[in-house]
PDB file of C-alpha atoms and ligand atoms in Angstrom:
ATOM      1  CA  MET A   1      -0.214   0.025   0.049  1.00 72.00           C
ATOM      2  CA  THR A   2       1.259   3.261  -0.892  1.00 95.00           C
ATOM      3  CA  ILE A   3       0.804   4.859   2.207  1.00 98.00           C
ATOM      4  CA  GLN A   4       2.523   2.534   4.351  1.00 98.00           C
ATOM      5  CA  HIS A   5       5.403   2.274   1.635  1.00 98.00           C
ATOM      6  CA  ALA A   6       6.027   6.040   2.230  1.00 98.00           C
ATOM      7  CA  ALA A   7       5.880   5.859   5.696  1.00 98.00           C
ATOM      8  CA  ASP A   8       8.276   3.017   5.614  1.00 98.00           C
ATOM      9  CA  LEU A   9      10.724   5.032   3.634  1.00 98.00           C
ATOM     10  CA  LEU A  10      10.766   8.000   5.955  1.00 98.00           C
ATOM     11  CA  SER A  11      11.009   6.058   9.153  1.00 98.00           C
ATOM     12  CA  SER A  12      14.433   4.683   8.144  1.00 97.00           C
ATOM     13  CA  ALA A  13      15.187   8.144   6.448  1.00 98.00           C
ATOM     14  CA  ARG A  14      18.303   9.752   8.351  1.00 97.00           C
ATOM     15  CA  ARG A  15      18.779  12.694   5.710  1.00 98.00           C
ATOM     16  CA  GLY A  16      15.537  13.078   4.077  1.00 98.00           C
ATOM     17  CA  LEU A  17      14.826  16.376   2.249  1.00 99.00           C
ATOM     18  CA  ALA A  18      11.471  18.156   1.658  1.00 99.00           C
ATOM     19  CA  LEU A  19      10.311  20.401  -1.073  1.00 99.00           C
ATOM     20  CA  THR A  20       7.490  22.171  -1.257  1.00 98.00           C
ATOM     21  CA  GLY A  21       5.226  24.434  -3.147  1.00 98.00           C
ATOM     22  CA  ALA A  22       1.984  26.479  -3.157  1.00 96.00           C
ATOM     23  CA  GLY A  23      -0.160  22.879  -2.680  1.00 97.00           C
ATOM     24  CA  VAL A  24       1.097  22.881   0.662  1.00 98.00           C
ATOM     25  CA  SER A  25      -0.535  25.833   1.927  1.00 98.00           C
ATOM     26  CA  ALA A  26      -3.376  25.565  -0.370  1.00 97.00           C
ATOM     27  CA  GLU A  27      -5.284  23.961   2.605  1.00 98.00           C
ATOM     28  CA  SER A  28      -4.263  27.343   4.320  1.00 98.00           C
ATOM     29  CA  GLY A  29      -6.511  29.080   1.861  1.00 96.00           C
ATOM     30  CA  ILE A  30      -3.674  30.722   0.144  1.00 94.00           C
ATOM     31  CA  PRO A  31      -4.333  30.086  -3.259  1.00 90.00           C
ATOM     32  CA  THR A  32      -2.141  28.121  -5.809  1.00 91.00           C
ATOM     33  CA  PHE A  33      -0.514  29.422  -9.053  1.00 87.00           C
ATOM     34  CA  ARG A  34      -1.481  26.850 -11.119  1.00 85.00           C
ATOM     35  CA  GLY A  35      -3.770  24.013 -11.413  1.00 80.00           C
ATOM     36  CA  GLU A  36      -7.389  24.256 -10.315  1.00 76.00           C
ATOM     37  CA  GLY A  37      -8.126  27.753  -9.360  1.00 75.00           C
ATOM     38  CA  GLY A  38      -4.719  28.579  -9.578  1.00 77.00           C
ATOM     39  CA  LEU A  39      -3.727  32.259  -9.532  1.00 74.00           C
ATOM     40  CA  TRP A  40      -2.175  32.057 -12.882  1.00 72.00           C
ATOM     41  CA  THR A  41      -5.171  31.239 -14.281  1.00 77.00           C
ATOM     42  CA  ARG A  42      -6.269  34.865 -13.593  1.00 77.00           C
ATOM     43  CA  TYR A  43      -3.093  36.591 -13.931  1.00 76.00           C
ATOM     44  CA  ASP A  44       0.085  36.445 -16.112  1.00 80.00           C
ATOM     45  CA  PRO A  45       2.944  35.798 -14.091  1.00 71.00           C
ATOM     46  CA  VAL A  46       5.683  36.930 -16.415  1.00 70.00           C
ATOM     47  CA  LYS A  47       3.724  40.182 -16.100  1.00 77.00           C
ATOM     48  CA  VAL A  48       2.390  40.726 -12.654  1.00 83.00           C
ATOM     49  CA  ALA A  49       5.310  38.945 -10.882  1.00 89.00           C
ATOM     50  CA  SER A  50       8.245  40.086 -12.825  1.00 93.00           C
ATOM     51  CA  ILE A  51      10.576  42.628 -11.767  1.00 95.00           C
ATOM     52  CA  ASN A  52      10.332  44.934 -14.933  1.00 95.00           C
ATOM     53  CA  TYR A  53       6.653  45.424 -14.292  1.00 94.00           C
ATOM     54  CA  PHE A  54       7.102  46.021 -10.885  1.00 96.00           C
ATOM     55  CA  MET A  55       9.762  48.861 -11.842  1.00 96.00           C
ATOM     56  CA  SER A  56       7.677  50.182 -14.395  1.00 95.00           C
ATOM     57  CA  ASP A  57       4.258  50.172 -12.181  1.00 94.00           C
ATOM     58  CA  PRO A  58       4.858  49.206  -8.652  1.00 96.00           C
ATOM     59  CA  ALA A  59       1.057  50.344  -8.093  1.00 95.00           C
ATOM     60  CA  ALA A  60      -0.224  47.818 -10.259  1.00 92.00           C
ATOM     61  CA  TYR A  61       2.211  44.872  -8.653  1.00 94.00           C
ATOM     62  CA  TRP A  62       1.052  46.058  -5.073  1.00 95.00           C
ATOM     63  CA  LYS A  63      -2.577  46.014  -6.124  1.00 92.00           C
ATOM     64  CA  VAL A  64      -2.703  42.183  -7.138  1.00 89.00           C
ATOM     65  CA  SER A  65      -0.032  41.748  -4.008  1.00 92.00           C
ATOM     66  CA  LYS A  66      -2.520  43.691  -1.541  1.00 93.00           C
ATOM     67  CA  GLU A  67      -4.778  40.480  -2.306  1.00 88.00           C
ATOM     68  CA  ARG A  68      -2.608  37.789  -2.055  1.00 87.00           C
ATOM     69  CA  GLY A  69      -0.799  39.345   0.666  1.00 92.00           C
ATOM     70  CA  GLY A  70      -3.681  39.968   2.533  1.00 92.00           C
ATOM     71  CA  VAL A  71      -4.743  36.351   2.613  1.00 94.00           C
ATOM     72  CA  ALA A  72      -1.025  34.933   3.012  1.00 96.00           C
ATOM     73  CA  LEU A  73      -0.666  37.122   6.360  1.00 97.00           C
ATOM     74  CA  ALA A  74      -3.929  35.754   7.884  1.00 97.00           C
ATOM     75  CA  ALA A  75      -3.004  31.933   7.008  1.00 98.00           C
ATOM     76  CA  LYS A  76      -2.241  29.766   9.717  1.00 98.00           C
ATOM     77  CA  PRO A  77      -0.072  26.167   9.210  1.00 98.00           C
ATOM     78  CA  ASN A  78      -2.341  23.372   8.182  1.00 98.00           C
ATOM     79  CA  PRO A  79      -1.611  19.711   8.938  1.00 98.00           C
ATOM     80  CA  ALA A  80       0.882  19.309   6.263  1.00 98.00           C
ATOM     81  CA  HIS A  81       3.330  21.906   7.544  1.00 98.00           C
ATOM     82  CA  GLN A  82       2.808  20.432  10.948  1.00 98.00           C
ATOM     83  CA  ALA A  83       3.459  16.970   9.838  1.00 98.00           C
ATOM     84  CA  LEU A  84       6.685  18.357   7.446  1.00 98.00           C
ATOM     85  CA  ALA A  85       7.860  19.745  10.989  1.00 98.00           C
ATOM     86  CA  ARG A  86       7.421  16.851  13.070  1.00 98.00           C
ATOM     87  CA  LEU A  87       9.430  14.703  10.437  1.00 98.00           C
ATOM     88  CA  GLU A  88      12.267  17.024  11.249  1.00 98.00           C
ATOM     89  CA  SER A  89      11.882  17.254  14.705  1.00 97.00           C
ATOM     90  CA  GLU A  90      11.896  13.274  14.803  1.00 97.00           C
ATOM     91  CA  GLY A  91      15.173  13.365  12.661  1.00 97.00           C
ATOM     92  CA  HIS A  92      13.884  12.097   9.428  1.00 98.00           C
ATOM     93  CA  ILE A  93      14.264  15.012   6.963  1.00 98.00           C
ATOM     94  CA  SER A  94      17.075  17.296   7.817  1.00 98.00           C
ATOM     95  CA  ALA A  95      15.078  20.361   6.229  1.00 98.00           C
ATOM     96  CA  VAL A  96      12.486  21.758   3.972  1.00 99.00           C
ATOM     97  CA  ALA A  97      13.127  23.447   0.814  1.00 98.00           C
ATOM     98  CA  THR A  98      10.433  25.806  -0.061  1.00 98.00           C
ATOM     99  CA  GLN A  99       8.856  27.703  -3.113  1.00 98.00           C
ATOM    100  CA  ASN A 100       6.599  29.156  -0.814  1.00 98.00           C
ATOM    101  CA  THR A 101       7.356  32.762   0.632  1.00 97.00           C
ATOM    102  CA  ASP A 102       4.292  32.893   3.340  1.00 97.00           C
ATOM    103  CA  GLY A 103       6.452  31.745   6.596  1.00 98.00           C
ATOM    104  CA  LEU A 104       3.897  29.107   7.595  1.00 98.00           C
ATOM    105  CA  HIS A 105       6.542  26.246   7.454  1.00 98.00           C
ATOM    106  CA  GLN A 106       8.550  28.591  10.237  1.00 98.00           C
ATOM    107  CA  ASP A 107       5.574  28.930  12.106  1.00 98.00           C
ATOM    108  CA  SER A 108       4.630  25.333  12.384  1.00 98.00           C
ATOM    109  CA  GLY A 109       7.799  24.750  14.092  1.00 98.00           C
ATOM    110  CA  SER A 110      10.260  23.552  11.476  1.00 98.00           C
ATOM    111  CA  LYS A 111      13.494  24.859  12.119  1.00 98.00           C
ATOM    112  CA  ARG A 112      15.834  24.432   8.802  1.00 98.00           C
ATOM    113  CA  VAL A 113      13.499  26.260   6.258  1.00 98.00           C
ATOM    114  CA  ILE A 114      15.582  26.993   3.077  1.00 98.00           C
ATOM    115  CA  GLU A 115      13.530  29.827   1.094  1.00 98.00           C
ATOM    116  CA  LEU A 116      14.137  29.479  -2.569  1.00 98.00           C
ATOM    117  CA  HIS A 117      12.250  31.971  -3.473  1.00 97.00           C
ATOM    118  CA  GLY A 118      12.479  34.586  -0.499  1.00 98.00           C
ATOM    119  CA  SER A 119      10.048  35.546   1.945  1.00 98.00           C
ATOM    120  CA  GLY A 120       7.240  37.928   1.483  1.00 97.00           C
ATOM    121  CA  ARG A 121       6.994  38.452   5.220  1.00 97.00           C
ATOM    122  CA  MET A 122       9.740  41.511   4.626  1.00 98.00           C
ATOM    123  CA  VAL A 123       9.381  44.682   2.188  1.00 98.00           C
ATOM    124  CA  GLU A 124      12.744  46.482   1.309  1.00 98.00           C
ATOM    125  CA  CYS A 125      13.038  49.927  -0.513  1.00 98.00           C
ATOM    126  CA  LEU A 126      14.927  49.656  -3.433  1.00 97.00           C
ATOM    127  CA  ASP A 127      16.312  53.320  -2.985  1.00 98.00           C
ATOM    128  CA  CYS A 128      17.371  53.237   0.442  1.00 98.00           C
ATOM    129  CA  GLY A 129      17.219  49.858   1.849  1.00 98.00           C
ATOM    130  CA  HIS A 130      14.931  50.101   4.841  1.00 98.00           C
ATOM    131  CA  ARG A 131      13.431  47.195   5.839  1.00 98.00           C
ATOM    132  CA  GLU A 132       9.932  46.740   7.269  1.00 97.00           C
ATOM    133  CA  SER A 133       7.570  44.019   8.009  1.00 98.00           C
ATOM    134  CA  ARG A 134       5.183  43.048   5.393  1.00 97.00           C
ATOM    135  CA  ALA A 135       2.322  43.314   7.813  1.00 97.00           C
ATOM    136  CA  GLN A 136       2.851  47.027   8.217  1.00 97.00           C
ATOM    137  CA  VAL A 137       3.295  47.696   4.518  1.00 98.00           C
ATOM    138  CA  GLN A 138      -0.017  45.959   4.208  1.00 97.00           C
ATOM    139  CA  LYS A 139      -2.001  48.145   6.799  1.00 96.00           C
ATOM    140  CA  ARG A 140      -1.400  51.111   4.590  1.00 96.00           C
ATOM    141  CA  LEU A 141      -2.188  49.749   1.362  1.00 96.00           C
ATOM    142  CA  ASP A 142      -5.800  51.071   1.681  1.00 95.00           C
ATOM    143  CA  ASP A 143      -4.587  55.001   1.696  1.00 96.00           C
ATOM    144  CA  GLU A 144      -1.101  54.325  -0.186  1.00 96.00           C
ATOM    145  CA  MET A 145      -0.927  53.019  -3.592  1.00 96.00           C
ATOM    146  CA  PRO A 146       2.014  51.960  -4.362  1.00 97.00           C
ATOM    147  CA  PRO A 147       3.269  52.301  -0.515  1.00 98.00           C
ATOM    148  CA  ARG A 148       6.318  54.601   0.188  1.00 97.00           C
ATOM    149  CA  CYS A 149       9.055  53.979   2.359  1.00 98.00           C
ATOM    150  CA  PRO A 150       8.480  55.771   6.018  1.00 97.00           C
ATOM    151  CA  ALA A 151      12.671  56.115   5.595  1.00 98.00           C
ATOM    152  CA  CYS A 152      13.201  58.026   2.473  1.00 98.00           C
ATOM    153  CA  SER A 153       9.355  58.541   0.750  1.00 97.00           C
ATOM    154  CA  GLY A 154      10.449  56.554  -1.882  1.00 97.00           C
ATOM    155  CA  THR A 155       7.831  54.424  -3.811  1.00 97.00           C
ATOM    156  CA  PHE A 156       9.787  51.372  -4.755  1.00 98.00           C
ATOM    157  CA  LEU A 157       9.255  49.039  -1.941  1.00 98.00           C
ATOM    158  CA  LYS A 158       9.503  45.490  -3.232  1.00 98.00           C
ATOM    159  CA  PRO A 159       8.657  42.434  -1.091  1.00 97.00           C
ATOM    160  CA  THR A 160      11.914  40.345  -0.098  1.00 98.00           C
ATOM    161  CA  VAL A 161      10.449  37.604  -2.669  1.00 97.00           C
ATOM    162  CA  ILE A 162      12.343  36.466  -6.020  1.00 96.00           C
ATOM    163  CA  LEU A 163      10.228  38.135  -9.064  1.00 95.00           C
ATOM    164  CA  PHE A 164      10.550  36.861 -12.370  1.00 91.00           C
ATOM    165  CA  GLY A 165      13.818  38.170 -14.206  1.00 93.00           C
ATOM    166  CA  GLU A 166      15.675  38.465 -10.856  1.00 95.00           C
ATOM    167  CA  PRO A 167      18.640  36.162  -9.741  1.00 95.00           C
ATOM    168  CA  MET A 168      17.891  33.495  -7.584  1.00 95.00           C
ATOM    169  CA  PRO A 169      19.307  33.255  -3.818  1.00 96.00           C
ATOM    170  CA  GLN A 170      22.452  31.771  -4.449  1.00 97.00           C
ATOM    171  CA  VAL A 171      23.224  30.500  -0.729  1.00 98.00           C
ATOM    172  CA  ALA A 172      19.389  29.189  -0.825  1.00 98.00           C
ATOM    173  CA  VAL A 173      20.085  27.097  -3.981  1.00 98.00           C
ATOM    174  CA  ARG A 174      23.066  26.000  -3.034  1.00 98.00           C
ATOM    175  CA  GLU A 175      22.030  24.674  -0.070  1.00 98.00           C
ATOM    176  CA  ALA A 176      19.124  22.948  -1.025  1.00 98.00           C
ATOM    177  CA  PHE A 177      21.488  20.992  -4.034  1.00 98.00           C
ATOM    178  CA  ASP A 178      24.135  20.045  -1.303  1.00 98.00           C
ATOM    179  CA  LEU A 179      21.348  18.328   0.887  1.00 98.00           C
ATOM    180  CA  ALA A 180      19.417  17.013  -2.283  1.00 98.00           C
ATOM    181  CA  GLY A 181      22.584  15.410  -3.305  1.00 98.00           C
ATOM    182  CA  GLN A 182      23.291  13.667   0.246  1.00 98.00           C
ATOM    183  CA  ALA A 183      19.650  12.515   0.643  1.00 98.00           C
ATOM    184  CA  ASP A 184      18.369   9.352   1.638  1.00 98.00           C
ATOM    185  CA  VAL A 185      14.927  10.095   0.847  1.00 98.00           C
ATOM    186  CA  MET A 186      13.258  13.013  -1.474  1.00 98.00           C
ATOM    187  CA  LEU A 187       9.825  14.232  -0.263  1.00 99.00           C
ATOM    188  CA  VAL A 188       8.093  16.431  -2.527  1.00 98.00           C
ATOM    189  CA  VAL A 189       4.906  18.065  -1.471  1.00 98.00           C
ATOM    190  CA  GLY A 190       2.675  20.435  -3.689  1.00 98.00           C
ATOM    191  CA  SER A 191       4.372  21.829  -6.085  1.00 98.00           C
ATOM    192  CA  SER A 192       3.641  21.292  -9.669  1.00 96.00           C
ATOM    193  CA  LEU A 193       7.686  21.252 -10.763  1.00 97.00           C
ATOM    194  CA  VAL A 194       7.758  23.652 -13.619  1.00 94.00           C
ATOM    195  CA  VAL A 195       9.839  26.382 -12.313  1.00 92.00           C
ATOM    196  CA  PHE A 196      13.600  25.826 -12.019  1.00 92.00           C
ATOM    197  CA  PRO A 197      16.071  25.681 -10.092  1.00 95.00           C
ATOM    198  CA  ALA A 198      13.700  24.538  -7.455  1.00 97.00           C
ATOM    199  CA  ALA A 199      12.537  21.653  -9.918  1.00 97.00           C
ATOM    200  CA  GLU A 200      16.117  20.787 -10.233  1.00 98.00           C
ATOM    201  CA  VAL A 201      16.271  19.749  -6.410  1.00 98.00           C
ATOM    202  CA  PRO A 202      14.551  16.154  -6.758  1.00 98.00           C
ATOM    203  CA  LEU A 203      16.235  15.499  -9.803  1.00 98.00           C
ATOM    204  CA  ILE A 204      19.386  15.639  -8.307  1.00 98.00           C
ATOM    205  CA  ALA A 205      18.019  14.016  -5.119  1.00 98.00           C
ATOM    206  CA  VAL A 206      17.209  10.818  -7.299  1.00 98.00           C
ATOM    207  CA  ARG A 207      20.196  11.076  -9.584  1.00 98.00           C
ATOM    208  CA  SER A 208      22.418  10.488  -6.228  1.00 98.00           C
ATOM    209  CA  GLY A 209      20.227   7.621  -5.480  1.00 98.00           C
ATOM    210  CA  ALA A 210      17.454   8.828  -3.413  1.00 98.00           C
ATOM    211  CA  ALA A 211      14.265   7.466  -3.115  1.00 98.00           C
ATOM    212  CA  MET A 212      11.397   9.747  -3.851  1.00 98.00           C
ATOM    213  CA  ILE A 213       7.893  10.157  -2.315  1.00 98.00           C
ATOM    214  CA  VAL A 214       5.651  12.430  -4.555  1.00 98.00           C
ATOM    215  CA  ILE A 215       2.344  14.029  -2.702  1.00 98.00           C
ATOM    216  CA  ASN A 216       0.783  16.446  -4.969  1.00 98.00           C
ATOM    217  CA  ALA A 217      -3.198  16.988  -6.129  1.00 97.00           C
ATOM    218  CA  GLU A 218      -2.082  16.243  -9.896  1.00 96.00           C
ATOM    219  CA  PRO A 219       0.611  14.113 -11.784  1.00 97.00           C
ATOM    220  CA  THR A 220       3.753  16.013 -11.899  1.00 97.00           C
ATOM    221  CA  PRO A 221       6.786  15.510 -14.554  1.00 97.00           C
ATOM    222  CA  VAL A 222       9.133  13.598 -12.045  1.00 97.00           C
ATOM    223  CA  ASP A 223       5.915  10.764 -10.947  1.00 98.00           C
ATOM    224  CA  ARG A 224       7.894   8.360 -13.222  1.00 97.00           C
ATOM    225  CA  LEU A 225      11.060   8.755 -11.145  1.00 98.00           C
ATOM    226  CA  ALA A 226       9.262   8.418  -8.088  1.00 98.00           C
ATOM    227  CA  GLU A 227       9.128   5.267  -5.541  1.00 98.00           C
ATOM    228  CA  VAL A 228       5.769   6.226  -4.241  1.00 98.00           C
ATOM    229  CA  VAL A 229       3.319   8.618  -6.210  1.00 98.00           C
ATOM    230  CA  ILE A 230       0.241   9.987  -3.835  1.00 98.00           C
ATOM    231  CA  HIS A 231      -2.293  11.988  -5.649  1.00 97.00           C
ATOM    232  CA  GLY A 232      -4.089  13.717  -2.962  1.00 97.00           C
ATOM    233  CA  ARG A 233      -4.440  16.720  -0.573  1.00 98.00           C
ATOM    234  CA  ALA A 234      -0.929  17.194   1.389  1.00 98.00           C
ATOM    235  CA  GLY A 235      -3.172  18.233   4.709  1.00 98.00           C
ATOM    236  CA  GLU A 236      -4.713  14.755   4.672  1.00 98.00           C
ATOM    237  CA  VAL A 237      -1.930  12.374   2.905  1.00 98.00           C
ATOM    238  CA  LEU A 238       0.904  13.634   5.270  1.00 98.00           C
ATOM    239  CA  PRO A 239      -0.724  13.066   8.811  1.00 98.00           C
ATOM    240  CA  GLU A 240      -1.983   9.902   7.205  1.00 98.00           C
ATOM    241  CA  ILE A 241       1.739   8.797   6.747  1.00 98.00           C
ATOM    242  CA  LEU A 242       2.638   9.747  10.001  1.00 97.00           C
ATOM    243  CA  ARG A 243       0.078   7.889  11.935  1.00 96.00           C
ATOM    244  CA  ALA A 244       1.195   4.643   9.997  1.00 97.00           C
ATOM    245  CA  MET A 245       4.977   5.361  11.008  1.00 97.00           C
ATOM    246  CA  PRO A 246       5.966   3.998  14.754  1.00 93.00           C
ATOM    247  CA  ILE A 247       6.352   7.987  15.559  1.00 74.00           C
ATOM    248  CA  SER A 248       3.053   8.564  16.422  1.00 51.00           C
ATOM    249  CA  ALA A 249       2.949   5.829  18.866  1.00 46.00           C
TER     250      ALA A 249
HETATM  251  P1  OAD B   1       1.845  25.552  -8.149  1.00 79.95           P
HETATM  252  O1  OAD B   1       0.688  26.278  -8.476  1.00 79.95           O
HETATM  253  O2  OAD B   1       2.754  25.536  -9.765  1.00 79.95           O
HETATM  254  O3  OAD B   1       1.359  24.254  -8.004  1.00 79.95           O
HETATM  255  C1  OAD B   1       1.196  23.995  -7.163  1.00 79.95           C
HETATM  256  C2  OAD B   1       0.465  22.056  -7.117  1.00 79.95           C
HETATM  257  O4  OAD B   1       0.190  21.986  -5.911  1.00 79.95           O
HETATM  258  C3  OAD B   1      -0.163  21.935  -8.277  1.00 79.95           C
HETATM  259  O5  OAD B   1      -0.070  21.141  -8.924  1.00 79.95           O
HETATM  260  C4  OAD B   1      -1.388  21.849  -7.762  1.00 79.95           C
HETATM  261  O6  OAD B   1      -2.275  20.154  -8.249  1.00 79.95           O
HETATM  262  C5  OAD B   1      -1.088  20.826  -6.311  1.00 79.95           C
HETATM  263  N1  OAD B   1      -2.057  21.099  -5.034  1.00 79.95           N
HETATM  264  C6  OAD B   1      -2.900  21.994  -4.931  1.00 79.95           C
HETATM  265  N2  OAD B   1      -3.592  21.871  -3.812  1.00 79.95           N
HETATM  266  C7  OAD B   1      -2.777  20.796  -3.154  1.00 79.95           C
HETATM  267  C8  OAD B   1      -3.142  20.163  -1.984  1.00 79.95           C
HETATM  268  N3  OAD B   1      -4.408  20.775  -1.117  1.00 79.95           N
HETATM  269  N4  OAD B   1      -2.222  18.957  -1.617  1.00 79.95           N
HETATM  270  C9  OAD B   1      -1.449  18.956  -2.784  1.00 79.95           C
HETATM  271  N5  OAD B   1      -1.021  19.461  -3.855  1.00 79.95           N
HETATM  272  C10 OAD B   1      -1.817  20.323  -3.942  1.00 79.95           C
HETATM  273  O7  OAD B   1       3.225  26.005  -7.081  1.00 79.95           O
HETATM  274  P2  OAD B   1       4.649  25.939  -7.253  1.00 79.95           P
HETATM  275  O8  OAD B   1       4.856  24.529  -7.458  1.00 79.95           O
HETATM  276  O9  OAD B   1       4.724  26.366  -5.706  1.00 79.95           O
HETATM  277  O10 OAD B   1       7.196  31.584  -8.356  1.00 79.95           O
HETATM  278  O11 OAD B   1       4.634  27.042  -7.937  1.00 79.95           O
HETATM  279  C11 OAD B   1       6.355  27.727  -8.479  1.00 79.95           C
HETATM  280  C12 OAD B   1       6.533  28.764  -8.447  1.00 79.95           C
HETATM  281  O12 OAD B   1       5.496  29.345  -9.475  1.00 79.95           O
HETATM  282  C13 OAD B   1       6.060  29.712  -7.290  1.00 79.95           C
HETATM  283  O13 OAD B   1       7.220  29.674  -6.033  1.00 79.95           O
HETATM  284  C14 OAD B   1       6.178  31.166  -7.727  1.00 79.95           C
HETATM  285  C15 OAD B   1       5.148  30.770  -9.332  1.00 79.95           C
HETATM  286  O14 OAD B   1       5.366  31.503 -10.206  1.00 79.95           O
HETATM  287  C16 OAD B   1       7.679  32.858  -8.305  1.00 79.95           C
HETATM  288  O15 OAD B   1       6.718  33.734  -7.922  1.00 79.95           O
HETATM  289  C17 OAD B   1       9.099  33.211  -8.506  1.00 79.95           C
END
């Protein structure tokens, strides 16, 4: 049975690595980008999430960001985040590499979180470098569009997320690639695996000998390389796997 097989693989894992995407936060109420109801079915990502678009019209960028940011800031971790934190505290996975910028892995207790696409919890002024919390900026978006820097009045306040056209955070990518190269089990949860270099992480792990488990609502391009594929909701499947492991006793 696939749940038991995944549980057995994770029970014996000592250097497992998880890679998560938007699907892991879907049950926290944050819309995914692709797939059913995905954000990118309503917006063109290359447009609204690109650095060129942001630089040419910060207000237009913030109008979309206001909507998504409000939802993300109010969101709470779900059982999928909690299960991943437990797998780390029990010593089965060494880290969670995530494409998410919502901070929910940290909120659920995961200690080593590698943010491949940055963090949406902070905002930085591109003129003077002043940083403040995203929550602080969110509060004034009804009155200020685009938001202004409280230090220099600049209008290029950018969440510390990686936009299309920006360089990837090299330290985070290197760390994820290194852990993938050493992983005994690769656990992929809630990612369409179409955005690189994040999508490279499971490929490195499998090439280096890891057994891969994929949990996703829909098929992914790496399913055929996986030892276990479970198509379902992360917040239901992961707790079920944990219940089938000796740690739940
Ligand atoms: P996507 O939105 O591309 O993919 C999310 C995947 O999760 C889809 O395959 C869904 O079928 C699946 N899914 C949805 N709900 C789920 C659930 N409850 N349980 C399990 N799976 C579920 O998200 P990412 O792969 O994370 O980048 O997208 C990668 C990057 O594309 C994002 O980080 C973002 C975006 O453009 C940037 O903004 C740079």
